[in-house]
């Protein structure tokens, strides 16, 4: 099932790229494997998928230990007591949202590993329930992360509220793309090119607006059991 699902999702991404004049190689698939067993990740890896997203540290660590050849993305909220393990075991984080967490990840990154790649998560609608830095505080955070030797800033990540329809999402994704371009300019960041936005039900809209990473779980691995935070 997993290889077939992957093929279908990749075809969907490819079609969206063709329809919206995006280079297919510019849009990457992050397979969200949170709560799924290591065998499911191995099946996807064998089918050619490299990048996997995890939200729960304790659930992810054994999978990373068994499949170190995959590229591991931490896509959950980054709590300060988890920064050392996240910095030690992951390749990319998508939810960077404060200077304090940036400093802790930077300090925790082992010196024998390449810099930890990071997306700053932006809170574009000021919902208190959602994580992310406000657009006002974003330049300060970018400046702080730029000074972190062991972090490499890739771009921005954001999640529209579940209640948004596709046209509201389009506005939301476009806003994020504009902010990214402004920051890349303002801070002369040549590698600040990525936008992690779009999930199963809005990936075409996200791709139309410039997404370079779409995060898809259920469509690849099937439905999840509800999970408590670790
Ligand atoms: C779980 C999750 C996804 C994938 O969600 P699905 O509905 O399973 O496709 C994507 N992004 C983030 C941040 C998530 O937590």
PDB file of C-alpha atoms and ligand atoms in Angstrom:
ATOM      1  CA  UNK A   1       0.000   0.000   0.000  1.00  0.00           C
ATOM      2  CA  UNK A   2       2.659   2.526   1.037  1.00  0.00           C
ATOM      3  CA  UNK A   3       4.585   2.441  -2.283  1.00  0.00           C
ATOM      4  CA  UNK A   4       1.312   2.893  -4.222  1.00  0.00           C
ATOM      5  CA  UNK A   5       0.241   5.750  -1.955  1.00  0.00           C
ATOM      6  CA  UNK A   6       3.607   7.433  -2.423  1.00  0.00           C
ATOM      7  CA  UNK A   7       3.352   7.120  -6.177  1.00  0.00           C
ATOM      8  CA  UNK A   8      -0.119   8.687  -6.096  1.00  0.00           C
ATOM      9  CA  UNK A   9       0.953  11.611  -3.883  1.00  0.00           C
ATOM     10  CA  UNK A  10       4.016  12.246  -6.030  1.00  0.00           C
ATOM     11  CA  UNK A  11       1.832  12.220  -9.156  1.00  0.00           C
ATOM     12  CA  UNK A  12      -0.491  14.735  -7.493  1.00  0.00           C
ATOM     13  CA  UNK A  13       2.476  17.002  -6.707  1.00  0.00           C
ATOM     14  CA  UNK A  14       3.809  16.626 -10.228  1.00  0.00           C
ATOM     15  CA  UNK A  15       0.442  17.538 -11.774  1.00  0.00           C
ATOM     16  CA  UNK A  16       0.149  20.563  -9.507  1.00  0.00           C
ATOM     17  CA  UNK A  17       3.630  21.686 -10.598  1.00  0.00           C
ATOM     18  CA  UNK A  18       2.696  21.383 -14.264  1.00  0.00           C
ATOM     19  CA  UNK A  19      -0.575  23.270 -13.782  1.00  0.00           C
ATOM     20  CA  UNK A  20       1.051  26.099 -11.848  1.00  0.00           C
ATOM     21  CA  UNK A  21       4.292  26.436 -13.816  1.00  0.00           C
ATOM     22  CA  UNK A  22       6.535  25.228 -11.048  1.00  0.00           C
ATOM     23  CA  UNK A  23       9.622  23.112 -11.731  1.00  0.00           C
ATOM     24  CA  UNK A  24       8.728  19.653 -10.367  1.00  0.00           C
ATOM     25  CA  UNK A  25      12.218  19.248  -8.854  1.00  0.00           C
ATOM     26  CA  UNK A  26      11.653  22.416  -6.797  1.00  0.00           C
ATOM     27  CA  UNK A  27       8.846  20.862  -4.742  1.00  0.00           C
ATOM     28  CA  UNK A  28       9.812  18.233  -2.166  1.00  0.00           C
ATOM     29  CA  UNK A  29       7.658  15.717  -0.375  1.00  0.00           C
ATOM     30  CA  UNK A  30       8.011  15.351   3.367  1.00  0.00           C
ATOM     31  CA  UNK A  31       6.405  12.043   4.381  1.00  0.00           C
ATOM     32  CA  UNK A  32       4.921  12.582   7.841  1.00  0.00           C
ATOM     33  CA  UNK A  33       5.481   9.307   9.663  1.00  0.00           C
ATOM     34  CA  UNK A  34       4.512  10.412  13.190  1.00  0.00           C
ATOM     35  CA  UNK A  35       3.024   7.586  15.286  1.00  0.00           C
ATOM     36  CA  UNK A  36       3.706   5.072  12.483  1.00  0.00           C
ATOM     37  CA  UNK A  37       5.949   2.036  13.058  1.00  0.00           C
ATOM     38  CA  UNK A  38       9.496   1.815  11.755  1.00  0.00           C
ATOM     39  CA  UNK A  39       8.381  -0.844   9.254  1.00  0.00           C
ATOM     40  CA  UNK A  40       6.144   1.730   7.578  1.00  0.00           C
ATOM     41  CA  UNK A  41       9.068   4.159   7.289  1.00  0.00           C
ATOM     42  CA  UNK A  42      11.284   1.374   5.931  1.00  0.00           C
ATOM     43  CA  UNK A  43       8.662   0.541   3.291  1.00  0.00           C
ATOM     44  CA  UNK A  44       8.593   4.162   2.147  1.00  0.00           C
ATOM     45  CA  UNK A  45      12.385   4.402   2.224  1.00  0.00           C
ATOM     46  CA  UNK A  46      12.639   1.290   0.061  1.00  0.00           C
ATOM     47  CA  UNK A  47      10.214   2.917  -2.362  1.00  0.00           C
ATOM     48  CA  UNK A  48      12.621   5.851  -2.746  1.00  0.00           C
ATOM     49  CA  UNK A  49      11.274   8.326  -0.176  1.00  0.00           C
ATOM     50  CA  UNK A  50      14.148  10.066   1.724  1.00  0.00           C
ATOM     51  CA  UNK A  51      12.553  12.699   3.970  1.00  0.00           C
ATOM     52  CA  UNK A  52      10.382  11.902   6.982  1.00  0.00           C
ATOM     53  CA  UNK A  53       8.579  14.175   9.434  1.00  0.00           C
ATOM     54  CA  UNK A  54       8.045  13.411  13.112  1.00  0.00           C
ATOM     55  CA  UNK A  55       6.240  15.368  15.861  1.00  0.00           C
ATOM     56  CA  UNK A  56       6.886  13.309  18.953  1.00  0.00           C
ATOM     57  CA  UNK A  57      10.454  12.925  20.138  1.00  0.00           C
ATOM     58  CA  UNK A  58      10.121   9.660  22.072  1.00  0.00           C
ATOM     59  CA  UNK A  59       8.243   8.075  19.190  1.00  0.00           C
ATOM     60  CA  UNK A  60      10.844   9.258  16.681  1.00  0.00           C
ATOM     61  CA  UNK A  61      14.151   8.390  18.376  1.00  0.00           C
ATOM     62  CA  UNK A  62      14.006   4.594  17.906  1.00  0.00           C
ATOM     63  CA  UNK A  63      13.028   5.032  14.258  1.00  0.00           C
ATOM     64  CA  UNK A  64      15.950   7.397  13.666  1.00  0.00           C
ATOM     65  CA  UNK A  65      18.312   4.943  15.358  1.00  0.00           C
ATOM     66  CA  UNK A  66      17.118   2.120  13.102  1.00  0.00           C
ATOM     67  CA  UNK A  67      17.029   4.125   9.880  1.00  0.00           C
ATOM     68  CA  UNK A  68      19.863   6.667  10.079  1.00  0.00           C
ATOM     69  CA  UNK A  69      20.081   6.791   6.270  1.00  0.00           C
ATOM     70  CA  UNK A  70      16.759   8.667   6.078  1.00  0.00           C
ATOM     71  CA  UNK A  71      16.598  12.450   6.476  1.00  0.00           C
ATOM     72  CA  UNK A  72      14.658  13.300   9.623  1.00  0.00           C
ATOM     73  CA  UNK A  73      12.593  16.455  10.063  1.00  0.00           C
ATOM     74  CA  UNK A  74      11.159  17.519  13.404  1.00  0.00           C
ATOM     75  CA  UNK A  75       7.849  19.211  12.575  1.00  0.00           C
ATOM     76  CA  UNK A  76       6.286  19.510  16.048  1.00  0.00           C
ATOM     77  CA  UNK A  77       6.468  22.267  18.622  1.00  0.00           C
ATOM     78  CA  UNK A  78      10.030  22.452  19.994  1.00  0.00           C
ATOM     79  CA  UNK A  79       9.971  22.454  23.796  1.00  0.00           C
ATOM     80  CA  UNK A  80      13.119  23.646  25.553  1.00  0.00           C
ATOM     81  CA  UNK A  81      13.646  20.378  27.420  1.00  0.00           C
ATOM     82  CA  UNK A  82      13.756  18.548  24.049  1.00  0.00           C
ATOM     83  CA  UNK A  83      16.246  20.755  22.249  1.00  0.00           C
ATOM     84  CA  UNK A  84      19.341  18.673  23.048  1.00  0.00           C
ATOM     85  CA  UNK A  85      17.853  15.462  21.625  1.00  0.00           C
ATOM     86  CA  UNK A  86      16.319  17.225  18.650  1.00  0.00           C
ATOM     87  CA  UNK A  87      19.629  18.938  17.827  1.00  0.00           C
ATOM     88  CA  UNK A  88      21.513  15.669  18.216  1.00  0.00           C
ATOM     89  CA  UNK A  89      19.253  13.406  16.160  1.00  0.00           C
ATOM     90  CA  UNK A  90      17.377  15.406  13.535  1.00  0.00           C
ATOM     91  CA  UNK A  91      18.541  16.934  10.243  1.00  0.00           C
ATOM     92  CA  UNK A  92      15.897  19.652   9.904  1.00  0.00           C
ATOM     93  CA  UNK A  93      13.399  21.423  12.179  1.00  0.00           C
ATOM     94  CA  UNK A  94      10.254  23.148  10.872  1.00  0.00           C
ATOM     95  CA  UNK A  95       8.932  24.760  14.055  1.00  0.00           C
ATOM     96  CA  UNK A  96      11.608  27.193  15.199  1.00  0.00           C
ATOM     97  CA  UNK A  97       9.761  30.085  16.849  1.00  0.00           C
ATOM     98  CA  UNK A  98      11.944  31.778  19.500  1.00  0.00           C
ATOM     99  CA  UNK A  99      15.477  33.019  20.097  1.00  0.00           C
ATOM    100  CA  UNK A 100      15.744  30.944  23.238  1.00  0.00           C
ATOM    101  CA  UNK A 101      15.010  27.728  21.331  1.00  0.00           C
ATOM    102  CA  UNK A 102      17.379  28.775  18.538  1.00  0.00           C
ATOM    103  CA  UNK A 103      20.208  29.264  21.041  1.00  0.00           C
ATOM    104  CA  UNK A 104      19.506  25.947  22.732  1.00  0.00           C
ATOM    105  CA  UNK A 105      19.439  24.062  19.409  1.00  0.00           C
ATOM    106  CA  UNK A 106      22.631  25.813  18.363  1.00  0.00           C
ATOM    107  CA  UNK A 107      24.370  24.854  21.626  1.00  0.00           C
ATOM    108  CA  UNK A 108      23.066  21.295  21.442  1.00  0.00           C
ATOM    109  CA  UNK A 109      24.114  20.576  17.868  1.00  0.00           C
ATOM    110  CA  UNK A 110      27.019  18.075  17.960  1.00  0.00           C
ATOM    111  CA  UNK A 111      30.176  19.585  16.493  1.00  0.00           C
ATOM    112  CA  UNK A 112      30.732  16.586  14.209  1.00  0.00           C
ATOM    113  CA  UNK A 113      27.433  17.109  12.413  1.00  0.00           C
ATOM    114  CA  UNK A 114      26.534  19.553   9.657  1.00  0.00           C
ATOM    115  CA  UNK A 115      24.521  22.576  10.853  1.00  0.00           C
ATOM    116  CA  UNK A 116      20.932  21.804  11.792  1.00  0.00           C
ATOM    117  CA  UNK A 117      18.671  23.110   9.026  1.00  0.00           C
ATOM    118  CA  UNK A 118      15.791  25.217  10.239  1.00  0.00           C
ATOM    119  CA  UNK A 119      12.491  26.685   9.127  1.00  0.00           C
ATOM    120  CA  UNK A 120      11.077  29.486  11.235  1.00  0.00           C
ATOM    121  CA  UNK A 121       7.403  28.898  11.928  1.00  0.00           C
ATOM    122  CA  UNK A 122       5.300  32.021  11.473  1.00  0.00           C
ATOM    123  CA  UNK A 123       1.976  32.731  13.121  1.00  0.00           C
ATOM    124  CA  UNK A 124       0.181  34.779  10.481  1.00  0.00           C
ATOM    125  CA  UNK A 125      -3.266  35.000  12.046  1.00  0.00           C
ATOM    126  CA  UNK A 126      -2.399  35.617  15.691  1.00  0.00           C
ATOM    127  CA  UNK A 127      -4.353  32.694  16.945  1.00  0.00           C
ATOM    128  CA  UNK A 128      -3.155  32.057  20.470  1.00  0.00           C
ATOM    129  CA  UNK A 129      -3.581  28.310  19.968  1.00  0.00           C
ATOM    130  CA  UNK A 130      -1.120  28.112  17.062  1.00  0.00           C
ATOM    131  CA  UNK A 131       2.623  28.087  17.452  1.00  0.00           C
ATOM    132  CA  UNK A 132       4.952  30.371  15.611  1.00  0.00           C
ATOM    133  CA  UNK A 133       6.537  33.795  15.801  1.00  0.00           C
ATOM    134  CA  UNK A 134       4.463  36.850  14.925  1.00  0.00           C
ATOM    135  CA  UNK A 135       5.364  38.718  11.717  1.00  0.00           C
ATOM    136  CA  UNK A 136       6.455  41.715  13.882  1.00  0.00           C
ATOM    137  CA  UNK A 137       8.974  39.611  15.828  1.00  0.00           C
ATOM    138  CA  UNK A 138      10.191  37.703  12.787  1.00  0.00           C
ATOM    139  CA  UNK A 139      13.070  40.009  11.671  1.00  0.00           C
ATOM    140  CA  UNK A 140      14.605  39.904  15.148  1.00  0.00           C
ATOM    141  CA  UNK A 141      14.448  36.128  15.194  1.00  0.00           C
ATOM    142  CA  UNK A 142      15.974  35.872  11.704  1.00  0.00           C
ATOM    143  CA  UNK A 143      18.837  38.124  12.826  1.00  0.00           C
ATOM    144  CA  UNK A 144      19.411  35.962  15.905  1.00  0.00           C
ATOM    145  CA  UNK A 145      19.363  32.683  13.960  1.00  0.00           C
ATOM    146  CA  UNK A 146      21.720  34.134  11.379  1.00  0.00           C
ATOM    147  CA  UNK A 147      24.287  34.457  14.188  1.00  0.00           C
ATOM    148  CA  UNK A 148      23.934  30.777  15.179  1.00  0.00           C
ATOM    149  CA  UNK A 149      26.900  28.952  13.642  1.00  0.00           C
ATOM    150  CA  UNK A 150      25.327  25.525  14.032  1.00  0.00           C
ATOM    151  CA  UNK A 151      21.994  26.414  12.445  1.00  0.00           C
ATOM    152  CA  UNK A 152      21.292  26.928   8.760  1.00  0.00           C
ATOM    153  CA  UNK A 153      18.176  28.895   7.983  1.00  0.00           C
ATOM    154  CA  UNK A 154      16.230  27.391   5.062  1.00  0.00           C
ATOM    155  CA  UNK A 155      13.050  29.432   5.065  1.00  0.00           C
ATOM    156  CA  UNK A 156       9.597  29.760   6.592  1.00  0.00           C
ATOM    157  CA  UNK A 157       6.877  27.376   7.654  1.00  0.00           C
ATOM    158  CA  UNK A 158       3.243  28.110   8.484  1.00  0.00           C
ATOM    159  CA  UNK A 159      -0.045  26.299   8.917  1.00  0.00           C
ATOM    160  CA  UNK A 160      -3.340  27.946   8.042  1.00  0.00           C
ATOM    161  CA  UNK A 161      -6.165  27.503  10.561  1.00  0.00           C
ATOM    162  CA  UNK A 162      -8.235  24.376   9.852  1.00  0.00           C
ATOM    163  CA  UNK A 163     -11.303  26.567   9.325  1.00  0.00           C
ATOM    164  CA  UNK A 164      -9.771  28.371   6.313  1.00  0.00           C
ATOM    165  CA  UNK A 165     -11.244  27.561   2.912  1.00  0.00           C
ATOM    166  CA  UNK A 166      -8.987  27.256  -0.127  1.00  0.00           C
ATOM    167  CA  UNK A 167      -9.221  30.901  -1.104  1.00  0.00           C
ATOM    168  CA  UNK A 168      -8.292  31.999   2.425  1.00  0.00           C
ATOM    169  CA  UNK A 169      -5.423  29.525   2.320  1.00  0.00           C
ATOM    170  CA  UNK A 170      -4.262  30.974  -0.950  1.00  0.00           C
ATOM    171  CA  UNK A 171      -4.090  34.431   0.625  1.00  0.00           C
ATOM    172  CA  UNK A 172      -2.304  32.974   3.640  1.00  0.00           C
ATOM    173  CA  UNK A 173       0.309  31.080   1.585  1.00  0.00           C
ATOM    174  CA  UNK A 174       0.892  34.097  -0.642  1.00  0.00           C
ATOM    175  CA  UNK A 175       1.520  36.261   2.431  1.00  0.00           C
ATOM    176  CA  UNK A 176       4.114  33.791   3.668  1.00  0.00           C
ATOM    177  CA  UNK A 177       5.843  33.758   0.264  1.00  0.00           C
ATOM    178  CA  UNK A 178       6.007  37.575   0.214  1.00  0.00           C
ATOM    179  CA  UNK A 179       7.468  37.702   3.734  1.00  0.00           C
ATOM    180  CA  UNK A 180      10.110  35.130   2.813  1.00  0.00           C
ATOM    181  CA  UNK A 181      11.232  37.127  -0.215  1.00  0.00           C
ATOM    182  CA  UNK A 182      11.405  40.349   1.833  1.00  0.00           C
ATOM    183  CA  UNK A 183      13.504  38.723   4.554  1.00  0.00           C
ATOM    184  CA  UNK A 184      15.878  37.079   2.073  1.00  0.00           C
ATOM    185  CA  UNK A 185      16.461  40.539   0.623  1.00  0.00           C
ATOM    186  CA  UNK A 186      16.656  42.454   3.880  1.00  0.00           C
ATOM    187  CA  UNK A 187      19.132  40.029   5.479  1.00  0.00           C
ATOM    188  CA  UNK A 188      21.014  39.021   2.293  1.00  0.00           C
ATOM    189  CA  UNK A 189      20.284  35.367   2.895  1.00  0.00           C
ATOM    190  CA  UNK A 190      21.083  33.484  -0.323  1.00  0.00           C
ATOM    191  CA  UNK A 191      19.855  30.147   1.048  1.00  0.00           C
ATOM    192  CA  UNK A 192      16.618  31.400   2.547  1.00  0.00           C
ATOM    193  CA  UNK A 193      14.617  29.948  -0.360  1.00  0.00           C
ATOM    194  CA  UNK A 194      12.250  27.423   1.152  1.00  0.00           C
ATOM    195  CA  UNK A 195       8.595  27.468   2.090  1.00  0.00           C
ATOM    196  CA  UNK A 196       7.232  24.565   4.127  1.00  0.00           C
ATOM    197  CA  UNK A 197       3.505  24.920   3.557  1.00  0.00           C
ATOM    198  CA  UNK A 198       0.693  22.711   2.354  1.00  0.00           C
ATOM    199  CA  UNK A 199      -0.611  19.378   3.564  1.00  0.00           C
ATOM    200  CA  UNK A 200      -2.786  16.655   2.027  1.00  0.00           C
ATOM    201  CA  UNK A 201      -5.897  18.758   1.422  1.00  0.00           C
ATOM    202  CA  UNK A 202      -4.279  22.015   0.288  1.00  0.00           C
ATOM    203  CA  UNK A 203      -1.019  20.982  -1.347  1.00  0.00           C
ATOM    204  CA  UNK A 204      -2.012  22.149  -4.815  1.00  0.00           C
ATOM    205  CA  UNK A 205      -2.870  25.619  -3.498  1.00  0.00           C
ATOM    206  CA  UNK A 206       0.405  25.708  -1.582  1.00  0.00           C
ATOM    207  CA  UNK A 207       2.381  24.680  -4.674  1.00  0.00           C
ATOM    208  CA  UNK A 208       0.621  27.371  -6.728  1.00  0.00           C
ATOM    209  CA  UNK A 209       1.802  29.899  -4.104  1.00  0.00           C
ATOM    210  CA  UNK A 210       5.435  28.743  -4.071  1.00  0.00           C
ATOM    211  CA  UNK A 211       5.710  25.862  -1.578  1.00  0.00           C
ATOM    212  CA  UNK A 212       9.016  23.993  -1.800  1.00  0.00           C
ATOM    213  CA  UNK A 213       8.089  21.412   0.858  1.00  0.00           C
ATOM    214  CA  UNK A 214       4.659  19.842   1.291  1.00  0.00           C
ATOM    215  CA  UNK A 215       4.029  17.711   4.363  1.00  0.00           C
ATOM    216  CA  UNK A 216       1.833  14.673   3.828  1.00  0.00           C
ATOM    217  CA  UNK A 217       1.056  11.934   6.362  1.00  0.00           C
ATOM    218  CA  UNK A 218      -2.303  10.236   6.129  1.00  0.00           C
ATOM    219  CA  UNK A 219      -2.368   9.959   2.336  1.00  0.00           C
ATOM    220  CA  UNK A 220       0.871   7.940   2.491  1.00  0.00           C
ATOM    221  CA  UNK A 221       0.677   5.981   5.745  1.00  0.00           C
ATOM    222  CA  UNK A 222      -3.064   5.836   6.436  1.00  0.00           C
ATOM    223  CA  UNK A 223      -5.058   7.224   9.371  1.00  0.00           C
ATOM    224  CA  UNK A 224      -3.431   7.681  12.779  1.00  0.00           C
ATOM    225  CA  UNK A 225      -4.507   6.837  16.289  1.00  0.00           C
ATOM    226  CA  UNK A 226      -4.757   9.954  18.426  1.00  0.00           C
ATOM    227  CA  UNK A 227      -1.466  10.507  20.269  1.00  0.00           C
ATOM    228  CA  UNK A 228      -0.634  12.302  23.493  1.00  0.00           C
ATOM    229  CA  UNK A 229       2.275  14.739  23.487  1.00  0.00           C
ATOM    230  CA  UNK A 230       5.483  13.365  24.907  1.00  0.00           C
TER     231      UNK A 230
HETATM  232  C1  LIG B   1       0.635  15.651  11.132  1.00  0.00           C
HETATM  233  C2  LIG B   1       1.190  16.786  10.378  1.00  0.00           C
HETATM  234  C3  LIG B   1       1.173  16.802   8.977  1.00  0.00           C
HETATM  235  C4  LIG B   1       0.548  15.705   8.131  1.00  0.00           C
HETATM  236  O1  LIG B   1      -0.822  15.654   8.342  1.00  0.00           O
HETATM  237  P1  LIG B   1      -1.736  14.612   7.532  1.00  0.00           P
HETATM  238  O2  LIG B   1      -3.096  15.133   7.789  1.00  0.00           O
HETATM  239  O3  LIG B   1      -1.519  13.272   8.118  1.00  0.00           O
HETATM  240  O4  LIG B   1      -1.350  14.657   6.108  1.00  0.00           O
HETATM  241  C5  LIG B   1       1.782  17.875   8.356  1.00  0.00           C
HETATM  242  N1  LIG B   1       2.359  18.881   9.035  1.00  0.00           N
HETATM  243  C6  LIG B   1       2.399  18.888  10.378  1.00  0.00           C
HETATM  244  C7  LIG B   1       3.070  20.018  11.082  1.00  0.00           C
HETATM  245  C8  LIG B   1       1.808  17.853  11.096  1.00  0.00           C
HETATM  246  O5  LIG B   1       1.851  17.890  12.424  1.00  0.00           O
END
